[in-house]
Each structure stands twice: as structure tokens, then as C-alpha cells.
């Protein structure tokens, strides 16, 4: 009798665990996205077919934006988590990993688009997470997001998701052609980029630019330059004949201006939208708007001496 009772208890416990897991999965829904750039891409694909929640606010820095306890609780309630990966979202990665361990599907978009490494020596070969500066890689990202939504969001309107992706892929192809035409107006010898930190490696590879250097070393805004870093970069700028330094529009450009002064030459400091979208109407309310604005700014800064 005791053995039978124990077996019965084990069976009941197993059934309860299965039911709990089933109920947990049943209560999951929608797509949770970490960064606002990926949020814009995901919403373009999903349209009205899927609820999309974006954690990162406009003008925030993805390297250390913070989330609330209420936002953290949403991770394990999502059907799919779309995140950049490759070390970008340092402050929320543990939430992503915990949700994946609990059975939530996760998509590291950066890892799925053939990432490149930072050119900077101080980055120690780490992968560059800023793939969105290359519209061709964003094209691949949209395809991956589309497929994961179809595979992991229960009851989704597959036809609507595929149609949304197709429309956006057409927009990305148009953007890529336009950027190619605009950058062609910059003489090859002037296609040299100095930025506030290493963020345009993918753009440089795609459109034939040389990344001369960055004010902040290491590929993350969490680092800080030393006086010797600034002095060395100033020398590189003088030698390369760079005429403009590009600073992120959401961050103070003081260091870029200090570097421009140290370089001993006339250097413009031009703002770019590099790691975050703005509010609607703020100049980079969507990914497409951001890339068009950046392209025009780069052309303005480099096309003429």
C-alpha cells in the first residue's frame, strides 16, 4: 500500500508539473524587444498581427539603459524575445538569459547576421554589435525576425507577417541603393570616419569607408579615453587629413570637440544618430529615417574639403 501511495503521489506531482508548464506556455504571448531600433524593425514585420513591446526608450543608450521591475516581469510572459546580443545590452542580458532558461524563445539578431569583429585593437577581437549601420545586414535581420515570429508566436497570422516583411524588405532595398548613390559623391580618398566611439564598422565595410579611429576606445560608451588616447588619435587625424568628426546625437559631443581642438586642424563636429531612435519628429523616429539622416550628414561632412 505504501509503495502504491508513493507511486500515486509521484504521478500526481508529475501531472501537476506538466499542467503548470502547459499553463505557463499558454499565458505567453506577443514579442518583447530590447532596443528601439530592433523594435522598429519588428513592428514593421509584425504590423497588427502581433503585439510588440519595446523596452528601450527613445534617445537611450543601449549599452546601459535600465528597465523597471514591471518590465522585467514581462520577459517570461513573452512568446519571443528579440534582442541584439553580441554584448550590446549589458544591463538586460541576465533577464534575457533567465527567460530563455525558463523556455521562452529568444533571438539574438546580431549573432544571426554574420557579425564582424571590431577593428579597434583595444576591443580584443570582440564581435561588433552595431550591424544596423549596414542595410543589407538589416535585410537579413528582418528575414530572421519574420521566421522566428512565424515559428514561435502561437496563432499568428502568417500571411500578414510575411506580407509585412516583404514590404519592409522592399524599403530596405530602396534605402541601400540610395545610400550607395549618395556615398558615391564622396571622393574615395575622403571616405574616412572618426566617431565618438566605434559604431560604424558595418557601414564602413559595406560602403567603402576607412574607420580612422574613435574618441572613446573599445566599442562601448561605458569606456573612457585617456589623454594619451586623445593625443594619439589627434595625430592620426592630422596624418589622415580628416575634415569631420561624428558624434552621437544622444550624447554630449564635448570629447569630440576637445579632440578637434587637439588635432590642430579645422575639423567639424557633426551629430549622427548611431545607437538609438528619437521620438517621432525628432530626426530619427524610424530606422529608415535615421539612416537617411546619417547618410546626408556624412556626405555633408566629407564630400568637400
PDB file of C-alpha atoms in Angstrom:
ATOM      1  CA  UNK A   1       0.000   0.000   0.000  1.00  0.00           C
ATOM      2  CA  UNK A   2       2.794   2.429   0.882  1.00  0.00           C
ATOM      3  CA  UNK A   3       4.525   1.754  -2.454  1.00  0.00           C
ATOM      4  CA  UNK A   4       1.271   2.288  -4.317  1.00  0.00           C
ATOM      5  CA  UNK A   5       0.671   5.526  -2.441  1.00  0.00           C
ATOM      6  CA  UNK A   6       4.136   6.767  -3.278  1.00  0.00           C
ATOM      7  CA  UNK A   7       3.699   5.914  -6.947  1.00  0.00           C
ATOM      8  CA  UNK A   8       0.363   7.698  -6.962  1.00  0.00           C
ATOM      9  CA  UNK A   9       1.917  10.771  -5.356  1.00  0.00           C
ATOM     10  CA  UNK A  10       4.728  10.803  -7.923  1.00  0.00           C
ATOM     11  CA  UNK A  11       2.247  10.562 -10.781  1.00  0.00           C
ATOM     12  CA  UNK A  12       0.149  13.412  -9.365  1.00  0.00           C
ATOM     13  CA  UNK A  13       3.269  15.582  -8.937  1.00  0.00           C
ATOM     14  CA  UNK A  14       4.374  14.884 -12.482  1.00  0.00           C
ATOM     15  CA  UNK A  15       0.937  15.702 -13.844  1.00  0.00           C
ATOM     16  CA  UNK A  16       0.877  18.921 -11.810  1.00  0.00           C
ATOM     17  CA  UNK A  17       4.288  19.948 -13.185  1.00  0.00           C
ATOM     18  CA  UNK A  18       3.183  19.250 -16.737  1.00  0.00           C
ATOM     19  CA  UNK A  19      -0.002  21.225 -16.204  1.00  0.00           C
ATOM     20  CA  UNK A  20       1.941  24.130 -14.714  1.00  0.00           C
ATOM     21  CA  UNK A  21       4.314  24.190 -17.660  1.00  0.00           C
ATOM     22  CA  UNK A  22       1.392  23.992 -20.061  1.00  0.00           C
ATOM     23  CA  UNK A  23      -0.411  26.835 -18.317  1.00  0.00           C
ATOM     24  CA  UNK A  24       2.792  28.915 -18.292  1.00  0.00           C
ATOM     25  CA  UNK A  25       3.225  28.456 -22.034  1.00  0.00           C
ATOM     26  CA  UNK A  26      -0.449  29.157 -22.627  1.00  0.00           C
ATOM     27  CA  UNK A  27      -0.160  32.528 -20.879  1.00  0.00           C
ATOM     28  CA  UNK A  28       2.774  33.609 -23.012  1.00  0.00           C
ATOM     29  CA  UNK A  29       2.091  35.929 -25.894  1.00  0.00           C
ATOM     30  CA  UNK A  30       3.496  38.684 -28.040  1.00  0.00           C
ATOM     31  CA  UNK A  31       7.045  39.728 -28.812  1.00  0.00           C
ATOM     32  CA  UNK A  32       9.328  41.546 -26.380  1.00  0.00           C
ATOM     33  CA  UNK A  33      12.128  43.592 -27.975  1.00  0.00           C
ATOM     34  CA  UNK A  34      15.072  45.118 -26.137  1.00  0.00           C
ATOM     35  CA  UNK A  35      16.302  48.031 -28.315  1.00  0.00           C
ATOM     36  CA  UNK A  36      14.190  50.612 -30.114  1.00  0.00           C
ATOM     37  CA  UNK A  37      15.958  50.047 -33.446  1.00  0.00           C
ATOM     38  CA  UNK A  38      15.062  46.345 -33.360  1.00  0.00           C
ATOM     39  CA  UNK A  39      11.627  47.360 -32.105  1.00  0.00           C
ATOM     40  CA  UNK A  40      11.056  49.434 -35.226  1.00  0.00           C
ATOM     41  CA  UNK A  41      12.107  46.539 -37.464  1.00  0.00           C
ATOM     42  CA  UNK A  42       9.937  44.071 -35.561  1.00  0.00           C
ATOM     43  CA  UNK A  43       6.876  46.312 -35.696  1.00  0.00           C
ATOM     44  CA  UNK A  44       7.358  46.776 -39.424  1.00  0.00           C
ATOM     45  CA  UNK A  45       7.285  42.992 -39.831  1.00  0.00           C
ATOM     46  CA  UNK A  46       4.520  42.210 -37.340  1.00  0.00           C
ATOM     47  CA  UNK A  47       2.129  45.054 -38.113  1.00  0.00           C
ATOM     48  CA  UNK A  48      -1.148  44.445 -36.330  1.00  0.00           C
ATOM     49  CA  UNK A  49      -0.694  40.670 -36.363  1.00  0.00           C
ATOM     50  CA  UNK A  50       1.397  40.526 -33.174  1.00  0.00           C
ATOM     51  CA  UNK A  51       1.678  42.643 -30.046  1.00  0.00           C
ATOM     52  CA  UNK A  52       5.203  44.068 -29.881  1.00  0.00           C
ATOM     53  CA  UNK A  53       6.596  45.584 -26.668  1.00  0.00           C
ATOM     54  CA  UNK A  54       9.813  47.620 -26.865  1.00  0.00           C
ATOM     55  CA  UNK A  55      11.813  48.172 -23.671  1.00  0.00           C
ATOM     56  CA  UNK A  56      14.336  50.835 -24.674  1.00  0.00           C
ATOM     57  CA  UNK A  57      13.027  54.399 -24.726  1.00  0.00           C
ATOM     58  CA  UNK A  58      13.876  56.947 -27.400  1.00  0.00           C
ATOM     59  CA  UNK A  59      17.319  58.564 -27.163  1.00  0.00           C
ATOM     60  CA  UNK A  60      18.557  55.948 -24.676  1.00  0.00           C
ATOM     61  CA  UNK A  61      21.970  54.268 -24.817  1.00  0.00           C
ATOM     62  CA  UNK A  62      21.584  50.506 -25.426  1.00  0.00           C
ATOM     63  CA  UNK A  63      24.807  49.770 -23.539  1.00  0.00           C
ATOM     64  CA  UNK A  64      23.269  50.634 -20.166  1.00  0.00           C
ATOM     65  CA  UNK A  65      19.574  51.507 -20.439  1.00  0.00           C
ATOM     66  CA  UNK A  66      17.672  50.344 -17.347  1.00  0.00           C
ATOM     67  CA  UNK A  67      14.369  48.505 -17.072  1.00  0.00           C
ATOM     68  CA  UNK A  68      11.793  48.524 -14.304  1.00  0.00           C
ATOM     69  CA  UNK A  69      10.680  45.532 -12.241  1.00  0.00           C
ATOM     70  CA  UNK A  70       7.403  45.547 -14.169  1.00  0.00           C
ATOM     71  CA  UNK A  71       9.275  45.377 -17.471  1.00  0.00           C
ATOM     72  CA  UNK A  72      11.498  42.594 -16.147  1.00  0.00           C
ATOM     73  CA  UNK A  73       8.410  40.529 -15.325  1.00  0.00           C
ATOM     74  CA  UNK A  74       7.370  40.638 -18.986  1.00  0.00           C
ATOM     75  CA  UNK A  75      10.323  38.555 -20.136  1.00  0.00           C
ATOM     76  CA  UNK A  76       8.904  35.214 -19.071  1.00  0.00           C
ATOM     77  CA  UNK A  77       5.417  36.118 -20.339  1.00  0.00           C
ATOM     78  CA  UNK A  78       6.545  36.697 -23.923  1.00  0.00           C
ATOM     79  CA  UNK A  79       6.355  34.142 -26.707  1.00  0.00           C
ATOM     80  CA  UNK A  80       9.524  35.518 -28.274  1.00  0.00           C
ATOM     81  CA  UNK A  81      12.299  37.849 -27.105  1.00  0.00           C
ATOM     82  CA  UNK A  82      14.139  39.734 -29.837  1.00  0.00           C
ATOM     83  CA  UNK A  83      17.445  41.171 -28.675  1.00  0.00           C
ATOM     84  CA  UNK A  84      20.584  42.476 -30.322  1.00  0.00           C
ATOM     85  CA  UNK A  85      23.141  40.368 -28.487  1.00  0.00           C
ATOM     86  CA  UNK A  86      26.913  40.452 -29.093  1.00  0.00           C
ATOM     87  CA  UNK A  87      27.349  42.268 -25.787  1.00  0.00           C
ATOM     88  CA  UNK A  88      25.203  45.310 -26.614  1.00  0.00           C
ATOM     89  CA  UNK A  89      22.525  45.253 -23.907  1.00  0.00           C
ATOM     90  CA  UNK A  90      24.756  44.668 -20.881  1.00  0.00           C
ATOM     91  CA  UNK A  91      22.137  45.642 -18.316  1.00  0.00           C
ATOM     92  CA  UNK A  92      19.308  43.367 -19.526  1.00  0.00           C
ATOM     93  CA  UNK A  93      21.208  40.329 -20.757  1.00  0.00           C
ATOM     94  CA  UNK A  94      20.667  38.460 -17.494  1.00  0.00           C
ATOM     95  CA  UNK A  95      16.895  38.916 -17.898  1.00  0.00           C
ATOM     96  CA  UNK A  96      17.078  37.533 -21.421  1.00  0.00           C
ATOM     97  CA  UNK A  97      19.121  34.533 -20.323  1.00  0.00           C
ATOM     98  CA  UNK A  98      16.773  33.763 -17.410  1.00  0.00           C
ATOM     99  CA  UNK A  99      13.747  33.869 -19.710  1.00  0.00           C
ATOM    100  CA  UNK A 100      15.412  31.575 -22.244  1.00  0.00           C
ATOM    101  CA  UNK A 101      16.196  29.090 -19.464  1.00  0.00           C
ATOM    102  CA  UNK A 102      12.520  29.119 -18.486  1.00  0.00           C
ATOM    103  CA  UNK A 103      11.532  28.121 -22.024  1.00  0.00           C
ATOM    104  CA  UNK A 104      10.900  31.458 -23.755  1.00  0.00           C
ATOM    105  CA  UNK A 105      12.190  31.557 -27.326  1.00  0.00           C
ATOM    106  CA  UNK A 106      14.993  34.073 -27.786  1.00  0.00           C
ATOM    107  CA  UNK A 107      16.531  35.571 -30.905  1.00  0.00           C
ATOM    108  CA  UNK A 108      19.963  37.200 -30.810  1.00  0.00           C
ATOM    109  CA  UNK A 109      19.680  39.086 -34.077  1.00  0.00           C
ATOM    110  CA  UNK A 110      23.313  40.182 -34.111  1.00  0.00           C
ATOM    111  CA  UNK A 111      24.534  36.598 -33.934  1.00  0.00           C
ATOM    112  CA  UNK A 112      22.368  35.644 -36.925  1.00  0.00           C
ATOM    113  CA  UNK A 113      23.667  38.167 -39.480  1.00  0.00           C
ATOM    114  CA  UNK A 114      27.337  37.179 -39.962  1.00  0.00           C
ATOM    115  CA  UNK A 115      28.834  39.619 -37.434  1.00  0.00           C
ATOM    116  CA  UNK A 116      32.250  41.180 -37.869  1.00  0.00           C
ATOM    117  CA  UNK A 117      34.822  41.974 -35.200  1.00  0.00           C
ATOM    118  CA  UNK A 118      35.790  45.433 -34.028  1.00  0.00           C
ATOM    119  CA  UNK A 119      38.693  46.879 -35.975  1.00  0.00           C
ATOM    120  CA  UNK A 120      39.979  48.549 -32.813  1.00  0.00           C
ATOM    121  CA  UNK A 121      42.890  46.740 -31.179  1.00  0.00           C
ATOM    122  CA  UNK A 122      41.612  47.588 -27.716  1.00  0.00           C
ATOM    123  CA  UNK A 123      38.421  45.616 -28.415  1.00  0.00           C
ATOM    124  CA  UNK A 124      40.425  42.352 -28.252  1.00  0.00           C
ATOM    125  CA  UNK A 125      38.626  40.707 -31.149  1.00  0.00           C
ATOM    126  CA  UNK A 126      35.126  41.064 -29.692  1.00  0.00           C
ATOM    127  CA  UNK A 127      32.238  40.996 -32.182  1.00  0.00           C
ATOM    128  CA  UNK A 128      30.790  44.347 -33.206  1.00  0.00           C
ATOM    129  CA  UNK A 129      27.072  44.509 -32.287  1.00  0.00           C
ATOM    130  CA  UNK A 130      26.247  47.597 -34.405  1.00  0.00           C
ATOM    131  CA  UNK A 131      25.124  45.679 -37.501  1.00  0.00           C
ATOM    132  CA  UNK A 132      22.216  48.038 -38.245  1.00  0.00           C
ATOM    133  CA  UNK A 133      24.531  50.563 -39.944  1.00  0.00           C
ATOM    134  CA  UNK A 134      24.566  48.167 -42.926  1.00  0.00           C
ATOM    135  CA  UNK A 135      21.115  47.959 -44.579  1.00  0.00           C
ATOM    136  CA  UNK A 136      21.996  44.652 -46.223  1.00  0.00           C
ATOM    137  CA  UNK A 137      22.527  43.046 -42.846  1.00  0.00           C
ATOM    138  CA  UNK A 138      19.316  44.640 -41.635  1.00  0.00           C
ATOM    139  CA  UNK A 139      17.634  42.915 -44.571  1.00  0.00           C
ATOM    140  CA  UNK A 140      18.844  39.584 -43.205  1.00  0.00           C
ATOM    141  CA  UNK A 141      17.744  40.617 -39.718  1.00  0.00           C
ATOM    142  CA  UNK A 142      14.204  41.258 -40.965  1.00  0.00           C
ATOM    143  CA  UNK A 143      14.075  37.827 -42.578  1.00  0.00           C
ATOM    144  CA  UNK A 144      15.222  36.162 -39.348  1.00  0.00           C
ATOM    145  CA  UNK A 145      12.721  38.134 -37.233  1.00  0.00           C
ATOM    146  CA  UNK A 146       9.934  37.186 -39.649  1.00  0.00           C
ATOM    147  CA  UNK A 147      10.771  33.491 -39.461  1.00  0.00           C
ATOM    148  CA  UNK A 148      11.034  33.438 -35.653  1.00  0.00           C
ATOM    149  CA  UNK A 149       7.681  35.203 -35.243  1.00  0.00           C
ATOM    150  CA  UNK A 150       6.050  32.652 -37.535  1.00  0.00           C
ATOM    151  CA  UNK A 151       7.684  29.761 -35.661  1.00  0.00           C
ATOM    152  CA  UNK A 152       7.220  30.893 -32.053  1.00  0.00           C
ATOM    153  CA  UNK A 153       4.140  33.114 -31.723  1.00  0.00           C
ATOM    154  CA  UNK A 154       1.048  30.888 -31.402  1.00  0.00           C
ATOM    155  CA  UNK A 155      -1.925  31.718 -33.605  1.00  0.00           C
ATOM    156  CA  UNK A 156      -0.127  34.411 -35.565  1.00  0.00           C
ATOM    157  CA  UNK A 157      -1.471  35.474 -38.974  1.00  0.00           C
ATOM    158  CA  UNK A 158       1.394  34.064 -41.020  1.00  0.00           C
ATOM    159  CA  UNK A 159       0.290  35.693 -44.277  1.00  0.00           C
ATOM    160  CA  UNK A 160       0.154  39.134 -42.636  1.00  0.00           C
ATOM    161  CA  UNK A 161       3.614  38.737 -41.106  1.00  0.00           C
ATOM    162  CA  UNK A 162       5.137  37.627 -44.393  1.00  0.00           C
ATOM    163  CA  UNK A 163       3.451  40.495 -46.238  1.00  0.00           C
ATOM    164  CA  UNK A 164       4.758  43.000 -43.680  1.00  0.00           C
ATOM    165  CA  UNK A 165       8.271  41.631 -44.051  1.00  0.00           C
ATOM    166  CA  UNK A 166       8.085  41.772 -47.845  1.00  0.00           C
ATOM    167  CA  UNK A 167       7.005  45.418 -47.788  1.00  0.00           C
ATOM    168  CA  UNK A 168       9.843  46.353 -45.467  1.00  0.00           C
ATOM    169  CA  UNK A 169      12.429  44.388 -47.436  1.00  0.00           C
ATOM    170  CA  UNK A 170      11.464  46.454 -50.471  1.00  0.00           C
ATOM    171  CA  UNK A 171      12.039  49.632 -48.439  1.00  0.00           C
ATOM    172  CA  UNK A 172      15.454  48.366 -47.325  1.00  0.00           C
ATOM    173  CA  UNK A 173      16.487  47.607 -50.904  1.00  0.00           C
ATOM    174  CA  UNK A 174      15.473  51.136 -51.882  1.00  0.00           C
ATOM    175  CA  UNK A 175      17.442  52.561 -48.935  1.00  0.00           C
ATOM    176  CA  UNK A 176      20.556  50.580 -49.828  1.00  0.00           C
ATOM    177  CA  UNK A 177      20.512  51.801 -53.438  1.00  0.00           C
ATOM    178  CA  UNK A 178      20.006  55.408 -52.338  1.00  0.00           C
ATOM    179  CA  UNK A 179      22.830  55.268 -49.779  1.00  0.00           C
ATOM    180  CA  UNK A 180      25.148  53.819 -52.418  1.00  0.00           C
ATOM    181  CA  UNK A 181      24.341  56.694 -54.758  1.00  0.00           C
ATOM    182  CA  UNK A 182      24.805  59.365 -52.070  1.00  0.00           C
ATOM    183  CA  UNK A 183      28.110  57.975 -50.788  1.00  0.00           C
ATOM    184  CA  UNK A 184      29.397  57.800 -54.356  1.00  0.00           C
ATOM    185  CA  UNK A 185      29.542  61.613 -54.251  1.00  0.00           C
ATOM    186  CA  UNK A 186      32.329  61.419 -51.635  1.00  0.00           C
ATOM    187  CA  UNK A 187      35.786  61.027 -53.193  1.00  0.00           C
ATOM    188  CA  UNK A 188      37.372  57.713 -52.222  1.00  0.00           C
ATOM    189  CA  UNK A 189      40.300  59.448 -50.531  1.00  0.00           C
ATOM    190  CA  UNK A 190      37.903  61.338 -48.243  1.00  0.00           C
ATOM    191  CA  UNK A 191      35.916  58.326 -47.050  1.00  0.00           C
ATOM    192  CA  UNK A 192      37.479  58.348 -43.583  1.00  0.00           C
ATOM    193  CA  UNK A 193      35.435  58.181 -40.382  1.00  0.00           C
ATOM    194  CA  UNK A 194      36.263  59.367 -36.887  1.00  0.00           C
ATOM    195  CA  UNK A 195      33.407  58.879 -34.424  1.00  0.00           C
ATOM    196  CA  UNK A 196      32.821  59.315 -30.718  1.00  0.00           C
ATOM    197  CA  UNK A 197      33.016  55.520 -30.355  1.00  0.00           C
ATOM    198  CA  UNK A 198      33.320  52.536 -32.682  1.00  0.00           C
ATOM    199  CA  UNK A 199      29.862  52.137 -34.154  1.00  0.00           C
ATOM    200  CA  UNK A 200      30.143  52.375 -37.962  1.00  0.00           C
ATOM    201  CA  UNK A 201      32.275  49.354 -38.801  1.00  0.00           C
ATOM    202  CA  UNK A 202      29.494  47.675 -40.767  1.00  0.00           C
ATOM    203  CA  UNK A 203      28.708  50.829 -42.720  1.00  0.00           C
ATOM    204  CA  UNK A 204      32.411  51.236 -43.498  1.00  0.00           C
ATOM    205  CA  UNK A 205      32.663  47.672 -44.777  1.00  0.00           C
ATOM    206  CA  UNK A 206      29.514  47.941 -46.889  1.00  0.00           C
ATOM    207  CA  UNK A 207      30.197  51.334 -48.499  1.00  0.00           C
ATOM    208  CA  UNK A 208      33.970  51.504 -48.683  1.00  0.00           C
ATOM    209  CA  UNK A 209      34.922  53.782 -45.790  1.00  0.00           C
ATOM    210  CA  UNK A 210      38.011  53.644 -43.588  1.00  0.00           C
ATOM    211  CA  UNK A 211      37.437  53.890 -39.840  1.00  0.00           C
ATOM    212  CA  UNK A 212      40.362  56.071 -38.770  1.00  0.00           C
ATOM    213  CA  UNK A 213      39.555  55.944 -35.070  1.00  0.00           C
ATOM    214  CA  UNK A 214      37.183  56.767 -32.243  1.00  0.00           C
ATOM    215  CA  UNK A 215      37.286  59.173 -29.333  1.00  0.00           C
ATOM    216  CA  UNK A 216      36.050  56.526 -26.875  1.00  0.00           C
ATOM    217  CA  UNK A 217      38.017  53.259 -27.181  1.00  0.00           C
ATOM    218  CA  UNK A 218      36.772  49.699 -27.108  1.00  0.00           C
ATOM    219  CA  UNK A 219      33.429  49.851 -28.891  1.00  0.00           C
ATOM    220  CA  UNK A 220      31.257  50.724 -25.891  1.00  0.00           C
ATOM    221  CA  UNK A 221      30.135  54.031 -24.422  1.00  0.00           C
ATOM    222  CA  UNK A 222      30.987  52.641 -20.983  1.00  0.00           C
ATOM    223  CA  UNK A 223      34.709  53.155 -21.643  1.00  0.00           C
ATOM    224  CA  UNK A 224      36.537  56.472 -21.418  1.00  0.00           C
ATOM    225  CA  UNK A 225      39.573  57.839 -23.268  1.00  0.00           C
ATOM    226  CA  UNK A 226      42.823  58.745 -21.602  1.00  0.00           C
ATOM    227  CA  UNK A 227      44.834  61.865 -22.521  1.00  0.00           C
ATOM    228  CA  UNK A 228      47.264  59.599 -24.401  1.00  0.00           C
ATOM    229  CA  UNK A 229      44.337  58.059 -26.354  1.00  0.00           C
ATOM    230  CA  UNK A 230      43.211  61.536 -27.435  1.00  0.00           C
ATOM    231  CA  UNK A 231      46.736  62.607 -28.312  1.00  0.00           C
ATOM    232  CA  UNK A 232      47.351  59.513 -30.447  1.00  0.00           C
ATOM    233  CA  UNK A 233      44.050  59.903 -32.269  1.00  0.00           C
ATOM    234  CA  UNK A 234      44.733  63.594 -32.857  1.00  0.00           C
ATOM    235  CA  UNK A 235      47.960  62.629 -34.585  1.00  0.00           C
ATOM    236  CA  UNK A 236      46.126  60.088 -36.723  1.00  0.00           C
ATOM    237  CA  UNK A 237      43.572  62.716 -37.738  1.00  0.00           C
ATOM    238  CA  UNK A 238      46.278  65.167 -38.775  1.00  0.00           C
ATOM    239  CA  UNK A 239      48.063  62.493 -40.796  1.00  0.00           C
ATOM    240  CA  UNK A 240      44.871  61.281 -42.492  1.00  0.00           C
ATOM    241  CA  UNK A 241      43.575  64.762 -43.257  1.00  0.00           C
ATOM    242  CA  UNK A 242      40.171  64.076 -41.746  1.00  0.00           C
ATOM    243  CA  UNK A 243      37.793  67.013 -42.039  1.00  0.00           C
ATOM    244  CA  UNK A 244      34.966  65.926 -39.742  1.00  0.00           C
ATOM    245  CA  UNK A 245      34.357  64.052 -36.502  1.00  0.00           C
ATOM    246  CA  UNK A 246      30.971  62.405 -35.993  1.00  0.00           C
ATOM    247  CA  UNK A 247      29.412  62.319 -32.524  1.00  0.00           C
ATOM    248  CA  UNK A 248      26.268  60.515 -31.385  1.00  0.00           C
ATOM    249  CA  UNK A 249      23.308  62.907 -31.282  1.00  0.00           C
ATOM    250  CA  UNK A 250      22.074  61.471 -27.969  1.00  0.00           C
ATOM    251  CA  UNK A 251      25.390  62.047 -26.157  1.00  0.00           C
ATOM    252  CA  UNK A 252      27.404  65.158 -25.328  1.00  0.00           C
ATOM    253  CA  UNK A 253      29.998  65.917 -28.008  1.00  0.00           C
ATOM    254  CA  UNK A 254      32.449  67.595 -25.617  1.00  0.00           C
ATOM    255  CA  UNK A 255      35.145  64.951 -26.088  1.00  0.00           C
ATOM    256  CA  UNK A 256      34.827  65.146 -29.852  1.00  0.00           C
ATOM    257  CA  UNK A 257      35.286  68.914 -29.682  1.00  0.00           C
ATOM    258  CA  UNK A 258      38.294  68.554 -27.377  1.00  0.00           C
ATOM    259  CA  UNK A 259      39.793  66.144 -29.880  1.00  0.00           C
ATOM    260  CA  UNK A 260      39.088  68.522 -32.743  1.00  0.00           C
ATOM    261  CA  UNK A 261      40.972  71.234 -30.856  1.00  0.00           C
ATOM    262  CA  UNK A 262      43.907  68.893 -30.127  1.00  0.00           C
ATOM    263  CA  UNK A 263      44.171  67.827 -33.745  1.00  0.00           C
ATOM    264  CA  UNK A 264      45.404  71.312 -34.616  1.00  0.00           C
ATOM    265  CA  UNK A 265      43.339  71.454 -37.799  1.00  0.00           C
ATOM    266  CA  UNK A 266      39.937  72.741 -38.748  1.00  0.00           C
ATOM    267  CA  UNK A 267      37.608  69.811 -38.015  1.00  0.00           C
ATOM    268  CA  UNK A 268      33.829  69.867 -37.970  1.00  0.00           C
ATOM    269  CA  UNK A 269      31.906  68.019 -35.251  1.00  0.00           C
ATOM    270  CA  UNK A 270      28.724  66.600 -36.815  1.00  0.00           C
ATOM    271  CA  UNK A 271      25.951  64.747 -34.974  1.00  0.00           C
ATOM    272  CA  UNK A 272      24.771  61.329 -36.121  1.00  0.00           C
ATOM    273  CA  UNK A 273      22.015  59.066 -34.815  1.00  0.00           C
ATOM    274  CA  UNK A 274      24.037  55.959 -34.144  1.00  0.00           C
ATOM    275  CA  UNK A 275      22.574  53.781 -31.386  1.00  0.00           C
ATOM    276  CA  UNK A 276      19.037  54.932 -30.715  1.00  0.00           C
ATOM    277  CA  UNK A 277      15.984  56.239 -32.466  1.00  0.00           C
ATOM    278  CA  UNK A 278      14.424  59.518 -31.405  1.00  0.00           C
ATOM    279  CA  UNK A 279      10.819  60.328 -30.664  1.00  0.00           C
ATOM    280  CA  UNK A 280       8.651  60.760 -33.794  1.00  0.00           C
ATOM    281  CA  UNK A 281       9.576  64.081 -35.335  1.00  0.00           C
ATOM    282  CA  UNK A 282      12.958  64.155 -33.600  1.00  0.00           C
ATOM    283  CA  UNK A 283      15.008  63.480 -36.715  1.00  0.00           C
ATOM    284  CA  UNK A 284      15.315  59.696 -36.461  1.00  0.00           C
ATOM    285  CA  UNK A 285      11.913  58.393 -35.437  1.00  0.00           C
ATOM    286  CA  UNK A 286      12.329  55.247 -37.545  1.00  0.00           C
ATOM    287  CA  UNK A 287      15.253  53.172 -38.731  1.00  0.00           C
ATOM    288  CA  UNK A 288      14.769  54.330 -42.327  1.00  0.00           C
ATOM    289  CA  UNK A 289      14.672  57.975 -41.249  1.00  0.00           C
ATOM    290  CA  UNK A 290      17.775  57.509 -39.104  1.00  0.00           C
ATOM    291  CA  UNK A 291      19.803  56.027 -41.943  1.00  0.00           C
ATOM    292  CA  UNK A 292      18.766  58.727 -44.408  1.00  0.00           C
ATOM    293  CA  UNK A 293      19.653  61.475 -41.933  1.00  0.00           C
ATOM    294  CA  UNK A 294      23.037  59.908 -41.164  1.00  0.00           C
ATOM    295  CA  UNK A 295      23.846  59.447 -44.830  1.00  0.00           C
ATOM    296  CA  UNK A 296      23.170  63.104 -45.581  1.00  0.00           C
ATOM    297  CA  UNK A 297      25.251  64.195 -42.573  1.00  0.00           C
ATOM    298  CA  UNK A 298      28.216  62.043 -43.585  1.00  0.00           C
ATOM    299  CA  UNK A 299      28.058  63.318 -47.157  1.00  0.00           C
ATOM    300  CA  UNK A 300      27.864  66.907 -45.927  1.00  0.00           C
ATOM    301  CA  UNK A 301      30.888  66.404 -43.689  1.00  0.00           C
ATOM    302  CA  UNK A 302      33.141  64.546 -46.108  1.00  0.00           C
ATOM    303  CA  UNK A 303      32.168  65.315 -49.712  1.00  0.00           C
ATOM    304  CA  UNK A 304      34.064  68.616 -49.913  1.00  0.00           C
ATOM    305  CA  UNK A 305      37.325  69.782 -48.289  1.00  0.00           C
TER     306      UNK A 305
END
